[in-house]
JSON list of C-alpha atoms in Angstrom, two decimals:
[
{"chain": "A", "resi": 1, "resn": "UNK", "atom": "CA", "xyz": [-6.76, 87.31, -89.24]},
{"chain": "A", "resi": 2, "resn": "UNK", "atom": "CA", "xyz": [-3.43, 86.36, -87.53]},
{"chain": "A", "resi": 3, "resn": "UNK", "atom": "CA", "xyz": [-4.55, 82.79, -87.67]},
{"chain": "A", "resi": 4, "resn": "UNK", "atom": "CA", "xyz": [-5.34, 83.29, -91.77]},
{"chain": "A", "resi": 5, "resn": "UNK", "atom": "CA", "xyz": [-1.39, 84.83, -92.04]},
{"chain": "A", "resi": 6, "resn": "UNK", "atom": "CA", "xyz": [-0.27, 81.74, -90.32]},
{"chain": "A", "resi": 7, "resn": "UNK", "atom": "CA", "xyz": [-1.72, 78.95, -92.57]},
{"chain": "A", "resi": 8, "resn": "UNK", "atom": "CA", "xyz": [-0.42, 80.76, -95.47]},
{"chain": "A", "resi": 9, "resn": "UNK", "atom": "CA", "xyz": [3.02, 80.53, -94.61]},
{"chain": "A", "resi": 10, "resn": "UNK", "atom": "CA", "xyz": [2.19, 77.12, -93.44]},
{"chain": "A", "resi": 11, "resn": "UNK", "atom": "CA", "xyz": [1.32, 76.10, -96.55]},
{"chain": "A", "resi": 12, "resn": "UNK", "atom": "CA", "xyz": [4.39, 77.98, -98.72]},
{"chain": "A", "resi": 13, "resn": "UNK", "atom": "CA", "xyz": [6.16, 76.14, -96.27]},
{"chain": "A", "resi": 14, "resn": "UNK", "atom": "CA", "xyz": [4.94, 72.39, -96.73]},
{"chain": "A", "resi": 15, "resn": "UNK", "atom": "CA", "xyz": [4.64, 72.88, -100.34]},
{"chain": "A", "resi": 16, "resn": "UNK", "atom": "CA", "xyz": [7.20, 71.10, -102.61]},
{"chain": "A", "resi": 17, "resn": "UNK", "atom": "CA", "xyz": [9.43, 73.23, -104.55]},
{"chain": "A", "resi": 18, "resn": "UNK", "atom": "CA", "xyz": [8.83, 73.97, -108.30]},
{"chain": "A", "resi": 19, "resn": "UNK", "atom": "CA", "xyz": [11.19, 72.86, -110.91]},
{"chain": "A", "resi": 20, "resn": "UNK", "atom": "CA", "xyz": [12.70, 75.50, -113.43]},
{"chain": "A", "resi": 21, "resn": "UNK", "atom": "CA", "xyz": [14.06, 73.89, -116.29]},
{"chain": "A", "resi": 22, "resn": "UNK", "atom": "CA", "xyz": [11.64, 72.38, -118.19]},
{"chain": "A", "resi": 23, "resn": "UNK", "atom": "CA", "xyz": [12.80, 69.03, -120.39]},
{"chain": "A", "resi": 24, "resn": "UNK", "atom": "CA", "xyz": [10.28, 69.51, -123.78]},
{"chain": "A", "resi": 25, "resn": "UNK", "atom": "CA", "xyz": [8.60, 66.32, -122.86]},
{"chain": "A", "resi": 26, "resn": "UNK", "atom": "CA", "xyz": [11.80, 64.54, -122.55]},
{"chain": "A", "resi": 27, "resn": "UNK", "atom": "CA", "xyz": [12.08, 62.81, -119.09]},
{"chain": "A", "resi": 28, "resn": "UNK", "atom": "CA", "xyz": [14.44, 63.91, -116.54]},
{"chain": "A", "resi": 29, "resn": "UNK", "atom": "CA", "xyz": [16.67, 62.59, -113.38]},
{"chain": "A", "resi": 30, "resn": "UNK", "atom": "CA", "xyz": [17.58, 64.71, -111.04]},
{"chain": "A", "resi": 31, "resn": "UNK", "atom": "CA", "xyz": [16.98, 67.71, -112.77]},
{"chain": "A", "resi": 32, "resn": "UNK", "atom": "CA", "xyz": [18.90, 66.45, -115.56]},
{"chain": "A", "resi": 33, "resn": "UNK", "atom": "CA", "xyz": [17.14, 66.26, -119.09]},
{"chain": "A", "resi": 34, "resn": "UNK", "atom": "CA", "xyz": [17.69, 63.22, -121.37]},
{"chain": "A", "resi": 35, "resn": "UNK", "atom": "CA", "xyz": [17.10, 63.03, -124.98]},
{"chain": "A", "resi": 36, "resn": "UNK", "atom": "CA", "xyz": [14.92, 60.07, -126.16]},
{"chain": "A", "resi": 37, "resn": "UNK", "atom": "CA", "xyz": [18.10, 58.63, -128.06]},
{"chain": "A", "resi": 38, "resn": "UNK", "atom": "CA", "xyz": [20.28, 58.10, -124.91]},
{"chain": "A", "resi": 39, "resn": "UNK", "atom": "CA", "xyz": [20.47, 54.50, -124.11]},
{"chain": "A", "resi": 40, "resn": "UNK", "atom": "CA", "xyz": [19.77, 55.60, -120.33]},
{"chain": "A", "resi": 41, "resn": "UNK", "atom": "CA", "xyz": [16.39, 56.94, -121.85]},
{"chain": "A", "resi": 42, "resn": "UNK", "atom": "CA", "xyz": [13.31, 55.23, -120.48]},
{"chain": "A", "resi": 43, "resn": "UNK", "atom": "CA", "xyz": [11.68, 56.18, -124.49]},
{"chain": "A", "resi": 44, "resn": "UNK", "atom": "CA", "xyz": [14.87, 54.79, -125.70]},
{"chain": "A", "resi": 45, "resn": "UNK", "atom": "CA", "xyz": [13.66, 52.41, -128.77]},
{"chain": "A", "resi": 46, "resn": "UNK", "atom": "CA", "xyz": [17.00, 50.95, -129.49]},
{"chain": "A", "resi": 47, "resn": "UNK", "atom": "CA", "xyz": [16.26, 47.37, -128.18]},
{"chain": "A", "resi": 48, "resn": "UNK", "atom": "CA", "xyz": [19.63, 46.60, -127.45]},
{"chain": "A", "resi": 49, "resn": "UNK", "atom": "CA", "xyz": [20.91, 47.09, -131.09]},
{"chain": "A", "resi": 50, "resn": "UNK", "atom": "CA", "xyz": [24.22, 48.68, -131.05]},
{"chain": "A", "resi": 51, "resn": "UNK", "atom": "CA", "xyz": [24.07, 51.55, -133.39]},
{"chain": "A", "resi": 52, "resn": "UNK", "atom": "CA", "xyz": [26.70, 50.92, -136.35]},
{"chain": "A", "resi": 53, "resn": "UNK", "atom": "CA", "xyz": [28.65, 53.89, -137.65]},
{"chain": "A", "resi": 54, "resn": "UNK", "atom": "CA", "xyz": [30.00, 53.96, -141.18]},
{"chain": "A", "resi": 55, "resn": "UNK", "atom": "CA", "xyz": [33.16, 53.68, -141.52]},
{"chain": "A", "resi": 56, "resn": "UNK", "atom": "CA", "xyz": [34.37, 54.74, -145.02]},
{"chain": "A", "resi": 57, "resn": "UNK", "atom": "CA", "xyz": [37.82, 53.60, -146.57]},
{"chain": "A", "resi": 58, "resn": "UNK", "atom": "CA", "xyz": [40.08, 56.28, -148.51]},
{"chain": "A", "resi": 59, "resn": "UNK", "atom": "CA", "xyz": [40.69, 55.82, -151.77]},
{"chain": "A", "resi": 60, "resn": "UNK", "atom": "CA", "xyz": [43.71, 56.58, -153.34]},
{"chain": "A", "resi": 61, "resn": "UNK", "atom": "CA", "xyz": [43.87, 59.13, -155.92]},
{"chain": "A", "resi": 62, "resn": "UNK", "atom": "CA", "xyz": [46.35, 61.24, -157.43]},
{"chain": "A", "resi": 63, "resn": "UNK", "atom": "CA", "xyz": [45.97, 64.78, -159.00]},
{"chain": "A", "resi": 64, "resn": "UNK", "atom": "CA", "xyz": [48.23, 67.28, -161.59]},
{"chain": "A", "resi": 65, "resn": "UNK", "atom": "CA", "xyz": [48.48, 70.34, -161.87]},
{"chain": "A", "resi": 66, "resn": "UNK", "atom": "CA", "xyz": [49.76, 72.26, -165.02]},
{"chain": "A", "resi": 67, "resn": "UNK", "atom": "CA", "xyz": [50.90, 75.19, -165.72]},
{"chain": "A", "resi": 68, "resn": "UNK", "atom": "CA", "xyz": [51.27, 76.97, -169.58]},
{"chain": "A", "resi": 69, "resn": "UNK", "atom": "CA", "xyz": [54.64, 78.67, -169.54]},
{"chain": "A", "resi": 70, "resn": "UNK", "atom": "CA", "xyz": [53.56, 81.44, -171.89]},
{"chain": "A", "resi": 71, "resn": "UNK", "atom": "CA", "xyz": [50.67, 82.93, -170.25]},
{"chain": "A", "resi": 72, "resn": "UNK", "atom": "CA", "xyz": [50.81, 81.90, -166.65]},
{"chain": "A", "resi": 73, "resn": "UNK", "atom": "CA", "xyz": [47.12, 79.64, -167.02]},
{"chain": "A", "resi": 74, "resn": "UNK", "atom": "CA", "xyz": [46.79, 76.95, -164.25]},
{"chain": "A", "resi": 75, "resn": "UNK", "atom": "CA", "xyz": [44.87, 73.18, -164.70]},
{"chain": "A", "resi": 76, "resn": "UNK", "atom": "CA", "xyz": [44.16, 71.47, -162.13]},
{"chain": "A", "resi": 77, "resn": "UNK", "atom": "CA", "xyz": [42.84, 67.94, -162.16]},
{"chain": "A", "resi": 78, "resn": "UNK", "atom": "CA", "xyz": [41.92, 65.63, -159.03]},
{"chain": "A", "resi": 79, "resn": "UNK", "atom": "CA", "xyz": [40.48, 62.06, -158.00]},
{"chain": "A", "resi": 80, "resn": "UNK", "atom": "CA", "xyz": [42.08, 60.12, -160.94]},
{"chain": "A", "resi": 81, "resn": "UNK", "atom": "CA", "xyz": [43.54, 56.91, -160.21]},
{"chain": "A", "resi": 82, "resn": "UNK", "atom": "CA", "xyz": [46.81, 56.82, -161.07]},
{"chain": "A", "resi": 83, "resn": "UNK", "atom": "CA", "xyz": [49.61, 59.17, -161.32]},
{"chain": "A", "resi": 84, "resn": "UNK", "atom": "CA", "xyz": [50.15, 58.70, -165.48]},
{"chain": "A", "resi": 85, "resn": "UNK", "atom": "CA", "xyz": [46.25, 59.64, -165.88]},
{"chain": "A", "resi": 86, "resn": "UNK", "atom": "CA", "xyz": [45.95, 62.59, -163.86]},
{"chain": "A", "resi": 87, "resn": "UNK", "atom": "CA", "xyz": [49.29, 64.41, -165.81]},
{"chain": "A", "resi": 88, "resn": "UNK", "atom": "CA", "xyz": [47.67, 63.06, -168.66]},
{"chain": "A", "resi": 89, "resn": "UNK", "atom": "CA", "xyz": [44.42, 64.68, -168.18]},
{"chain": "A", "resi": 90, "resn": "UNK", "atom": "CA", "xyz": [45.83, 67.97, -167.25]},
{"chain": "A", "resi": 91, "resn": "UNK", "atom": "CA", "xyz": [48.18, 68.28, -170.11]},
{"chain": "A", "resi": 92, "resn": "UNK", "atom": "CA", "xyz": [44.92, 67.72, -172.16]},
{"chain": "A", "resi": 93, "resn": "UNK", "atom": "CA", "xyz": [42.90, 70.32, -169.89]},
{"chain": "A", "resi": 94, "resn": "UNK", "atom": "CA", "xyz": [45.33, 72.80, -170.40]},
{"chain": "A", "resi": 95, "resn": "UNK", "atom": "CA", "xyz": [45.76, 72.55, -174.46]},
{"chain": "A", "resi": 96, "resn": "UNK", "atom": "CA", "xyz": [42.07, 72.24, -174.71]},
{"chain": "A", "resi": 97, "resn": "UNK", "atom": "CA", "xyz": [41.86, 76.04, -172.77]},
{"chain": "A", "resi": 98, "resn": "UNK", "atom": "CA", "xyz": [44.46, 77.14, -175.59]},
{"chain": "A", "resi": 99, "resn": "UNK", "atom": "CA", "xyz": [47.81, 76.62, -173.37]},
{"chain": "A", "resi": 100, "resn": "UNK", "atom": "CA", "xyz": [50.74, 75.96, -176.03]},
{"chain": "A", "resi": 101, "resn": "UNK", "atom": "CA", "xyz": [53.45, 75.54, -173.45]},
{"chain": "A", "resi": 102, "resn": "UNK", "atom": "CA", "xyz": [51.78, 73.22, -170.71]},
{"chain": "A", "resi": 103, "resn": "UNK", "atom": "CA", "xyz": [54.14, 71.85, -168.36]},
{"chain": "A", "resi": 104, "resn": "UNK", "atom": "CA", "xyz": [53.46, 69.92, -165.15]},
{"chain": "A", "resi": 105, "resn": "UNK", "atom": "CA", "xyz": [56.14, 71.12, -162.49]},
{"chain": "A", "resi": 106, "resn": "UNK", "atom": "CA", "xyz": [53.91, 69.44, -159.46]},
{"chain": "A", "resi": 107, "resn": "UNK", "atom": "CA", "xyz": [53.20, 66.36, -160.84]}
]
């Protein structure tokens, strides 16, 4: 029996230690999980291509806004390309909703 007790801890002892964090199939070093994506990824299926980001280019727009001195309405208007058009379109905007007075004090 004593020689049963002893093998047992023999064998806890000798036995390799379990890992607790558990990657989802991804592979790990050194306990540390890494996503298939990662260049440093041995499932990595980049091939040396250099990922290329977008890179998008403002463009330049102006907006109005109006305002109908008799009853308080607002009109806004946005993304028009110049500064003429976009207090031309809101003076518009705002008579079309019934504004008699339209003024644009933001222009």
């Amino acid at each position: 029996m004593k020689r049963g007790w002893h093998l047992a801890v023999l064998w806890m002892l000798s036995s390799t230690p379990a890992n607790a964090q558990d990657c989802g199939g991804m592979p790990a070093v050194n306990g540390v999980c890494i996503p298939p994506d990662s260049p440093t990824s041995p499932l990595y299926q980049g091939y040396g291509r250099e990922v290329q980001q977008r890179q998008g280019r403002l463009k330049p727009t102006w907006g109005a806004i109006s305002v109908d001195a008799k009853t308080g309405d607002i009109s806004v208007i946005t993304e028009r390309l110049s500064e003429a058009e976009a207090i031309r379109h809101v003076l518009q905007s705002c008579e079309a909703n019934g504004g008699g007075a339209c003024r644009t004090p933001l222009a």
